[in-house]
mmCIF file of C-alpha atoms and ligand atoms in Angstrom:
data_model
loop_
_atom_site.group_PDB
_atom_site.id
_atom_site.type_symbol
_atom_site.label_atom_id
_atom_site.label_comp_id
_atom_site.label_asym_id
_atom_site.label_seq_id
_atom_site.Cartn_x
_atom_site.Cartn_y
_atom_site.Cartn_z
ATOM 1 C CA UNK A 487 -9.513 1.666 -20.320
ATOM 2 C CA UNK A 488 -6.951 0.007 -22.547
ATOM 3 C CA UNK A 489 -4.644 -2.178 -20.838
ATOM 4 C CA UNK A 490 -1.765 -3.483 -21.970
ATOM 5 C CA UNK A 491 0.503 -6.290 -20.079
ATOM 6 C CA UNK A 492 3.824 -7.175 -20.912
ATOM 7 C CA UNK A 493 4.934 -10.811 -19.031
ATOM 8 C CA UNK A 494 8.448 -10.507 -19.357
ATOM 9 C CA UNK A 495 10.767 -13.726 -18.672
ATOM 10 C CA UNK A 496 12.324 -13.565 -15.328
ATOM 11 C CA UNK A 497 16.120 -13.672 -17.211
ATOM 12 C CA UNK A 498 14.783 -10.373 -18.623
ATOM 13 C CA UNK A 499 18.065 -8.017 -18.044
ATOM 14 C CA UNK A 500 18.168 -4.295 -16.221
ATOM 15 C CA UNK A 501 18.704 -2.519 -19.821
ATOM 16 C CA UNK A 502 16.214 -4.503 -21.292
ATOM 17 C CA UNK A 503 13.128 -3.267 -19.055
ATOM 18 C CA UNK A 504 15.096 -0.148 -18.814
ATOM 19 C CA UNK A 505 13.866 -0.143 -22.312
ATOM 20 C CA UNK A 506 10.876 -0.602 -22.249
ATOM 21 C CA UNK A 507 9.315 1.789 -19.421
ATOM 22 C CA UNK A 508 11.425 4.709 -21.496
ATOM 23 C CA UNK A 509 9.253 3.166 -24.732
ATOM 24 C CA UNK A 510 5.766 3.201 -22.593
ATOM 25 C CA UNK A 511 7.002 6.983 -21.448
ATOM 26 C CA UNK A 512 6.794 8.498 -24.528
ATOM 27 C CA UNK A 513 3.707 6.225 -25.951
ATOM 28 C CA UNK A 514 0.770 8.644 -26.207
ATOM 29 C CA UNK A 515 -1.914 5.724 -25.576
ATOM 30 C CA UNK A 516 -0.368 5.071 -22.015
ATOM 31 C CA UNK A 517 -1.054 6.988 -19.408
ATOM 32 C CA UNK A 518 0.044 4.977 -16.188
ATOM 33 C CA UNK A 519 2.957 2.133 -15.824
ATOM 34 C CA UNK A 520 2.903 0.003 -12.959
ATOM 35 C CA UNK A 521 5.653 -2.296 -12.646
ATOM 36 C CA UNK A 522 5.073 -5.627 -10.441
ATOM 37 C CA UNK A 523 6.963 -5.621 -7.520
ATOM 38 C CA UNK A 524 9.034 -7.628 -6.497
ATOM 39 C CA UNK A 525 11.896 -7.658 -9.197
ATOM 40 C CA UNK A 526 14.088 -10.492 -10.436
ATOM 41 C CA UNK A 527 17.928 -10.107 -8.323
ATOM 42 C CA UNK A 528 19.669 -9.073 -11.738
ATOM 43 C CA UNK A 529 17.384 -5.608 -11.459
ATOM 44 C CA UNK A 530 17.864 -2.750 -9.327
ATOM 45 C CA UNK A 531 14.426 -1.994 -8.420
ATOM 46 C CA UNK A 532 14.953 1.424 -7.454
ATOM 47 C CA UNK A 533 16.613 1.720 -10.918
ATOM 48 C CA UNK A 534 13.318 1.219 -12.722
ATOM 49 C CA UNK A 535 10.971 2.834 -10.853
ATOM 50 C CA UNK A 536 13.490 6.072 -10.924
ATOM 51 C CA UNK A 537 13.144 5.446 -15.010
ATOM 52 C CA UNK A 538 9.304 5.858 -15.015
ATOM 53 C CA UNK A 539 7.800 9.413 -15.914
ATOM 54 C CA UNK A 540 6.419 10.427 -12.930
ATOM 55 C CA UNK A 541 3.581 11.358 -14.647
ATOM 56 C CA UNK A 542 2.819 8.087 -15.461
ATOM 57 C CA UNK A 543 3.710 6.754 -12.315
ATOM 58 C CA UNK A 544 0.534 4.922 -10.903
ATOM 59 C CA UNK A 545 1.615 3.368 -7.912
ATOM 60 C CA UNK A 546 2.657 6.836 -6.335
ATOM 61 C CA UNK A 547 6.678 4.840 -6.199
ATOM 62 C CA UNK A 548 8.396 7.293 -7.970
ATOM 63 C CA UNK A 549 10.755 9.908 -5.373
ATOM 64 C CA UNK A 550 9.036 13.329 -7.276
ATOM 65 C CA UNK A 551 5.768 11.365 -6.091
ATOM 66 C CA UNK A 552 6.507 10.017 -2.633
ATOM 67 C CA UNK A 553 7.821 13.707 -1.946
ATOM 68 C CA UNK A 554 4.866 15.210 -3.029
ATOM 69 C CA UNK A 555 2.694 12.675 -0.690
ATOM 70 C CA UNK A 556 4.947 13.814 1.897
ATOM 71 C CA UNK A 557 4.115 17.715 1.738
ATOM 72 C CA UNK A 558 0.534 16.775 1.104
ATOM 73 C CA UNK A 559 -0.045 17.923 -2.131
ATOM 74 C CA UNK A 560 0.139 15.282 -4.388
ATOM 75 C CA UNK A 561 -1.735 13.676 -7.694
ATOM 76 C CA UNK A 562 -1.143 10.332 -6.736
ATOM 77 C CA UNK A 563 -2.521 8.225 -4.094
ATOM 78 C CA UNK A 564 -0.139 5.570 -3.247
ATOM 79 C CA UNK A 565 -2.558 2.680 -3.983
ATOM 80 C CA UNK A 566 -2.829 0.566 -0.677
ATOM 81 C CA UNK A 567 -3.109 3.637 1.521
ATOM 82 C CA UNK A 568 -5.694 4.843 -0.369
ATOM 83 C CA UNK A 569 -7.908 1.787 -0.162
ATOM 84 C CA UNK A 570 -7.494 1.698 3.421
ATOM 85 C CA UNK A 571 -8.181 5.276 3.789
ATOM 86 C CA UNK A 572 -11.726 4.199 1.205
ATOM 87 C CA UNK A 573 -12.306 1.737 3.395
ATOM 88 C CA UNK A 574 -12.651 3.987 6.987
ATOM 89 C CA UNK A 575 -14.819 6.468 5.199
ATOM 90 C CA UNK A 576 -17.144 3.795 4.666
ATOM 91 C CA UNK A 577 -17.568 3.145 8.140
ATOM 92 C CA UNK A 578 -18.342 6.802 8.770
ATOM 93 C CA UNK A 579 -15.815 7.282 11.254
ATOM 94 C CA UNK A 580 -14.360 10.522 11.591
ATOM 95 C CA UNK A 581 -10.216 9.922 11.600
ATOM 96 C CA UNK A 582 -9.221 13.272 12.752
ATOM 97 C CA UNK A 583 -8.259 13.548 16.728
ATOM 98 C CA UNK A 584 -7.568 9.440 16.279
ATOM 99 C CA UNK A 585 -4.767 6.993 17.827
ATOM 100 C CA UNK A 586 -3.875 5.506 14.318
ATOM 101 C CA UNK A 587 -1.223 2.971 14.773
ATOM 102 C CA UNK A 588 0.233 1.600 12.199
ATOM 103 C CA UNK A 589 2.222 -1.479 12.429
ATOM 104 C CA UNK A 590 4.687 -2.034 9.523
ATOM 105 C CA UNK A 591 6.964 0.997 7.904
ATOM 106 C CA UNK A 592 7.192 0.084 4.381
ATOM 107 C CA UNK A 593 7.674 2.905 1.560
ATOM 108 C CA UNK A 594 4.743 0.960 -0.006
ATOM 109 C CA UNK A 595 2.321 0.556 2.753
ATOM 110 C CA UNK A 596 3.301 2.042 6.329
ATOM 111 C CA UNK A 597 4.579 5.118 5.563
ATOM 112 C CA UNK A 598 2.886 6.716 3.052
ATOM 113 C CA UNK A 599 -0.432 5.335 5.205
ATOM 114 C CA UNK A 600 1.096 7.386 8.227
ATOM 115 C CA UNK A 601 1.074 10.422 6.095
ATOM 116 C CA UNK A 602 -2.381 9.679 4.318
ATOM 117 C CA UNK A 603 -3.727 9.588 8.133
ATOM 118 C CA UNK A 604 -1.625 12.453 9.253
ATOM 119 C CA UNK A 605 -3.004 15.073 6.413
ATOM 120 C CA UNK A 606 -6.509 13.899 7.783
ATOM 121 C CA UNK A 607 -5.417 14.988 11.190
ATOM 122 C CA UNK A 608 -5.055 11.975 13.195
ATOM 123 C CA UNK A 609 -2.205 11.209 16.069
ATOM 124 C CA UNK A 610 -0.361 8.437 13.941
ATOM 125 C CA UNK A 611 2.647 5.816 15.916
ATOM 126 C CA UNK A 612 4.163 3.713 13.237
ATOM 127 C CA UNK A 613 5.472 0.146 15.292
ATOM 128 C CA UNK A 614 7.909 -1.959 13.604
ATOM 129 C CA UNK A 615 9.851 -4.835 14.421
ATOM 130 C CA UNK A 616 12.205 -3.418 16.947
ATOM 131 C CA UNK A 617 9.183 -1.118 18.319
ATOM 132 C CA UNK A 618 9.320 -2.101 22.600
ATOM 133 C CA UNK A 619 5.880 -2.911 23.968
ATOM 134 C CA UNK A 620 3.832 -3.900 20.762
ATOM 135 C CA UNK A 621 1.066 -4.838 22.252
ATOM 136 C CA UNK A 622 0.509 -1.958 24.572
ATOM 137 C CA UNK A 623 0.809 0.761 21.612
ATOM 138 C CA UNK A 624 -1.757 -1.066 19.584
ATOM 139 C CA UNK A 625 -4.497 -1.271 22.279
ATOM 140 C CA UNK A 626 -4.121 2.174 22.054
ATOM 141 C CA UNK A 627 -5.620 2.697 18.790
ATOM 142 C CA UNK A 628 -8.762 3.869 17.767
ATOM 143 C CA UNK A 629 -7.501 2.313 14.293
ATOM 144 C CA UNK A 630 -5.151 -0.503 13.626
ATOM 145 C CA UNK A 631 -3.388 -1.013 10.349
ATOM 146 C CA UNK A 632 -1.572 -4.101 10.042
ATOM 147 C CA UNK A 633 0.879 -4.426 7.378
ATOM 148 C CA UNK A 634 3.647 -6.812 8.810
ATOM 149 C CA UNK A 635 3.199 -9.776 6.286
ATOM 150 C CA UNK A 636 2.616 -12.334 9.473
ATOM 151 C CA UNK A 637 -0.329 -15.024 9.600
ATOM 152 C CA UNK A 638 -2.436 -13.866 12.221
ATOM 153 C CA UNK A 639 -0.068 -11.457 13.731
ATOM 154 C CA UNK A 640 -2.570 -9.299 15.802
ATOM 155 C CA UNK A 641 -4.624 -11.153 18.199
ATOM 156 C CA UNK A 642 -8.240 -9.753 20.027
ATOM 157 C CA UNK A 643 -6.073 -8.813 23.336
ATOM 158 C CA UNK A 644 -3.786 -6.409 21.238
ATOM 159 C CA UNK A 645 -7.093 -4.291 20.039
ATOM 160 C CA UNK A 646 -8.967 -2.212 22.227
ATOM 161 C CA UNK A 647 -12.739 -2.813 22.210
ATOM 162 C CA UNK A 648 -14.583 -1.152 19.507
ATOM 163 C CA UNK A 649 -11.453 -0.593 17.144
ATOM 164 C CA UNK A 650 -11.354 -0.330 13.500
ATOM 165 C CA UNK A 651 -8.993 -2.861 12.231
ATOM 166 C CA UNK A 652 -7.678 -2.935 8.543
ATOM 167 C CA UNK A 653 -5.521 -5.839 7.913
ATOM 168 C CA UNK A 654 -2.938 -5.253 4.620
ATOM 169 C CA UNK A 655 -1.342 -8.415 5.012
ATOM 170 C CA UNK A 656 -1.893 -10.895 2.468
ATOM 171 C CA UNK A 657 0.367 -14.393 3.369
ATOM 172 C CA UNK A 658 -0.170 -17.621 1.484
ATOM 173 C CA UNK A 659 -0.680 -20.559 4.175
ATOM 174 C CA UNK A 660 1.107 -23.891 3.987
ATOM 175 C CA UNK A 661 -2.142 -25.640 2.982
ATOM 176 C CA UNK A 662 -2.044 -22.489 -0.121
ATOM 177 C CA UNK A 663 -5.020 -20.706 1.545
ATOM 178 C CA UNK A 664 -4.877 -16.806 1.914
ATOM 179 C CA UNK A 665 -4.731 -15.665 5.287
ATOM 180 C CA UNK A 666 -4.315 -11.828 6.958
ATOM 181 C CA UNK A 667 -2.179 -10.620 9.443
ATOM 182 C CA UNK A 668 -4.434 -10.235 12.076
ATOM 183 C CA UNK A 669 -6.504 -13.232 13.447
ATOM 184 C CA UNK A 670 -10.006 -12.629 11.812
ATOM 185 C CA UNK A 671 -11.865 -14.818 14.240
ATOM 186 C CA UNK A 672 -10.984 -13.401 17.604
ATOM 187 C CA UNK A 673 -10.122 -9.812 16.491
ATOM 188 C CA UNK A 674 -14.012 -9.636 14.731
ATOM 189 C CA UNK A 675 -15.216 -10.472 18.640
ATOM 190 C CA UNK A 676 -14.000 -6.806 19.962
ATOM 191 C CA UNK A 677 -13.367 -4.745 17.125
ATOM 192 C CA UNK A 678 -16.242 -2.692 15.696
ATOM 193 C CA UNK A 679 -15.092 -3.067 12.242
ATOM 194 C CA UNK A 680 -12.575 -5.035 10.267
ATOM 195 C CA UNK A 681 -11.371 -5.967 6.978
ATOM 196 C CA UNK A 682 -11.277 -9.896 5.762
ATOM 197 C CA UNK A 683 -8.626 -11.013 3.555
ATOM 198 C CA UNK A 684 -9.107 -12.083 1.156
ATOM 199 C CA UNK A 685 -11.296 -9.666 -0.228
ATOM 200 C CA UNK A 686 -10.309 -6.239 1.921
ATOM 201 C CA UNK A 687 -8.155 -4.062 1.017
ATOM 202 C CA UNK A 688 -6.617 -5.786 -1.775
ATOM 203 C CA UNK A 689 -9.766 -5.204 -3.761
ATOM 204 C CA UNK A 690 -9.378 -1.709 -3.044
ATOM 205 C CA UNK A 691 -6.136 -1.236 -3.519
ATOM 206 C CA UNK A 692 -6.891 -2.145 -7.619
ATOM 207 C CA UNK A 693 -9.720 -0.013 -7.751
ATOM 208 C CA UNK A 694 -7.520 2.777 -6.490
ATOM 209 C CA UNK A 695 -5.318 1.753 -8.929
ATOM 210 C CA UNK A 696 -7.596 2.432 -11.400
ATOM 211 C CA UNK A 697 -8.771 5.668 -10.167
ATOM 212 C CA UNK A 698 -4.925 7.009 -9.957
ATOM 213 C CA UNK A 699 -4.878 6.092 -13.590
ATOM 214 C CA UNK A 700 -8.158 7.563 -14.710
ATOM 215 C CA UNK A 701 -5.961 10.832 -12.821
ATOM 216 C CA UNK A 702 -3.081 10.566 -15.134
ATOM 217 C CA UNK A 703 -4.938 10.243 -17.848
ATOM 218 C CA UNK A 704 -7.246 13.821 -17.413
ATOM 219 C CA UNK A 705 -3.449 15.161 -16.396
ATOM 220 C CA UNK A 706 -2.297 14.964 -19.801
ATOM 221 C CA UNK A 707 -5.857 16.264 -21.421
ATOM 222 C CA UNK A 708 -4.764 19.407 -19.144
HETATM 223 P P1 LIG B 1173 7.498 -5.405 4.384
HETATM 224 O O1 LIG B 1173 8.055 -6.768 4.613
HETATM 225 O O2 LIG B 1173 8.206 -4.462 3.487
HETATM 226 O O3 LIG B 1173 7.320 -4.671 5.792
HETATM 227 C C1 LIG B 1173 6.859 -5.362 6.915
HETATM 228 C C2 LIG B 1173 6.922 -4.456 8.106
HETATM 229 O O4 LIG B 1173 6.477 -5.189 9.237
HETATM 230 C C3 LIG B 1173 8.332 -3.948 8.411
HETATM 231 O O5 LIG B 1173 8.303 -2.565 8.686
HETATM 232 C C4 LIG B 1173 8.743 -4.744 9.639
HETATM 233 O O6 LIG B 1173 9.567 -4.047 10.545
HETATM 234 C C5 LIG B 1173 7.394 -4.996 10.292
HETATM 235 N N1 LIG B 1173 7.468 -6.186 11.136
HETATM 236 C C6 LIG B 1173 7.898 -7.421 10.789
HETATM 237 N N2 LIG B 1173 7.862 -8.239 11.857
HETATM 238 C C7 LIG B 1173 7.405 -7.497 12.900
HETATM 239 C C8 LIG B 1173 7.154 -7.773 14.265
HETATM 240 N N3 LIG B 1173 7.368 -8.972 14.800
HETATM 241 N N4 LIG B 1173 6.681 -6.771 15.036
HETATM 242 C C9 LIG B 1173 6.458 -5.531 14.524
HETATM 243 N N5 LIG B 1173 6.674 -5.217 13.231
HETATM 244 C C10 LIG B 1173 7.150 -6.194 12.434
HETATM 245 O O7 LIG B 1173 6.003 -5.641 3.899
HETATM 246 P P2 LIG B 1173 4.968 -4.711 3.072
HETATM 247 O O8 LIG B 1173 4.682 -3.449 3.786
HETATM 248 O O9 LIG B 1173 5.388 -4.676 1.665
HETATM 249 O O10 LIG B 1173 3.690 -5.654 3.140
HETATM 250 C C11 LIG B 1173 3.098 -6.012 4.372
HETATM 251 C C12 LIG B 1173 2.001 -7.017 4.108
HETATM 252 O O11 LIG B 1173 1.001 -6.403 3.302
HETATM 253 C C13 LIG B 1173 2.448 -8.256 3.319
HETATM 254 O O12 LIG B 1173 1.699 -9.372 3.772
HETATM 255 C C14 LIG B 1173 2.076 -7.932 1.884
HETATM 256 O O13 LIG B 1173 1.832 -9.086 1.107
HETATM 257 C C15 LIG B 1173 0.805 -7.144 2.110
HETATM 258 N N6 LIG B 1173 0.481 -6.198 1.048
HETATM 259 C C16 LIG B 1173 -0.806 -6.176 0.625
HETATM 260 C C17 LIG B 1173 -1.214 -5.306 -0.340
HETATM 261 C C18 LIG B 1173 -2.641 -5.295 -0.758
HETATM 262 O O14 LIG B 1173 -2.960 -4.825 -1.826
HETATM 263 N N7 LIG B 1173 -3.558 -5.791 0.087
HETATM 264 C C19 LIG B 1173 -0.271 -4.378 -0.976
HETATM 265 C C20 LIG B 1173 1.046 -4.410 -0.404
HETATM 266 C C21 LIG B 1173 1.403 -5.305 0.568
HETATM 267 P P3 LIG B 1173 11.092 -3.599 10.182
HETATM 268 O O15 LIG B 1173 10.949 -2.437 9.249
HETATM 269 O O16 LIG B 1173 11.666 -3.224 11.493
HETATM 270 O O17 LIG B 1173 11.722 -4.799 9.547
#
């Protein structure tokens, strides 16, 4: 795979990235654009990823893609999701029939994972920051996503025994260390399995990454 990276100066203006993700559109060689969120203030970040082809779209952002994940019948795996959804295969647990609770409803990670779990038939609640009774949702689940971007956020008497707990989160400590949002050493006492971070799902999510592109490019061969 040919990669290309363009490390653009953070004064870079709207028109000028504009620009280029039009240029990288209609370059033959390139078959998926990802553009590293989050943006500089001076650009509109739904702006640019409106302006990629959404056949090149590799992080499953663009609306024509998100719509398509919504309906279930889509090219594109938004990226995360995916990797989480690689991730509970592996542990050979059958999601359909599930309590998947989600907590977190991001366009990048929490809702597009509610809808990855829904097409696999599972009951899905997605809790967010004004969601009443937090803790008594999540000790619910069969399977806990946490994607809330807080150190140690879920704690062992949120999960119920035997849970599958993915944690998303990646937060960078005071001290610089990488830390999850869910509290690795008590959660790993009671659930059955769970992700570390860091290497979890953020390993996954590039892989899927890579996979999503591998799908663009046998798209154009089409
Ligand atoms: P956002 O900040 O966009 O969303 C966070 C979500 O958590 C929001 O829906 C928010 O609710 C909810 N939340 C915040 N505080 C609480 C609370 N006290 N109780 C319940 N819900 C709460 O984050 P992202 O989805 O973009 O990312 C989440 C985490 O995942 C981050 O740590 C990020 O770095 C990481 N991440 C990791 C990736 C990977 O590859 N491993 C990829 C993408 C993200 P509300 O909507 O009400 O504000």
């Amino acid at each position: 795979m040919l990669s290309r990276e363009y490390a653009l100066s953070e004064d870079t203006k709207e028109e000028d990235l504009v620009a280029l993700v039009e240029k990288l559109n209609k370059d033959d060689e390139i078959h998926g654009i990802l553009v590293q969120l989050p943006l500089p203030k001076q650009i509109d970040e739904e702006k640019i990823i409106n302006a990629i082809d959404p056949k090149k779209d590799v992080d499953a952002f663009h609306p024509a893609n998100v719509g398509k994940i919504m309906i279930g019948n889509f090219d594109y795996l938004p990226c995360t999701p995916a990797g989480v959804m690689e991730l509970i295969k592996e542990t050979g647990i059958e999601i359909e029939g599930k309590e998947c609770v989600i907590i977190g409803r991001s366009n990048i990670v929490g809702k597009p994972q509610a809808m990855l779990m829904l097409h696999k038939n599972a009951t899905v609640t997605i809790c967010h920051s004004r969601t009443k009774d937090l803790k008594e949702v999540v000790k619910r689940a069969d399977i806990v996503v946490a994607a809330v971007g807080r150190p140690n956020f879920v704690t062992a008497d949120m999960v119920k025994e035997g849970a599958v707990v993915i944690d998303v989160g990646i937060n960078r400590l005071e001290n610089k260390k990488l830390c999850g949002d869910v509290d690795f050493e008590s959660v790993s006492k009671v659930a059955s399995y769970i992700t570390p971070v860091p290497g979890g799902v953020g390993p996954m999510t590039i892989a899927m990454l890579m996979q999503n592109t591998l799908t663009a490019a046998k798209l154009t061969l089409k």
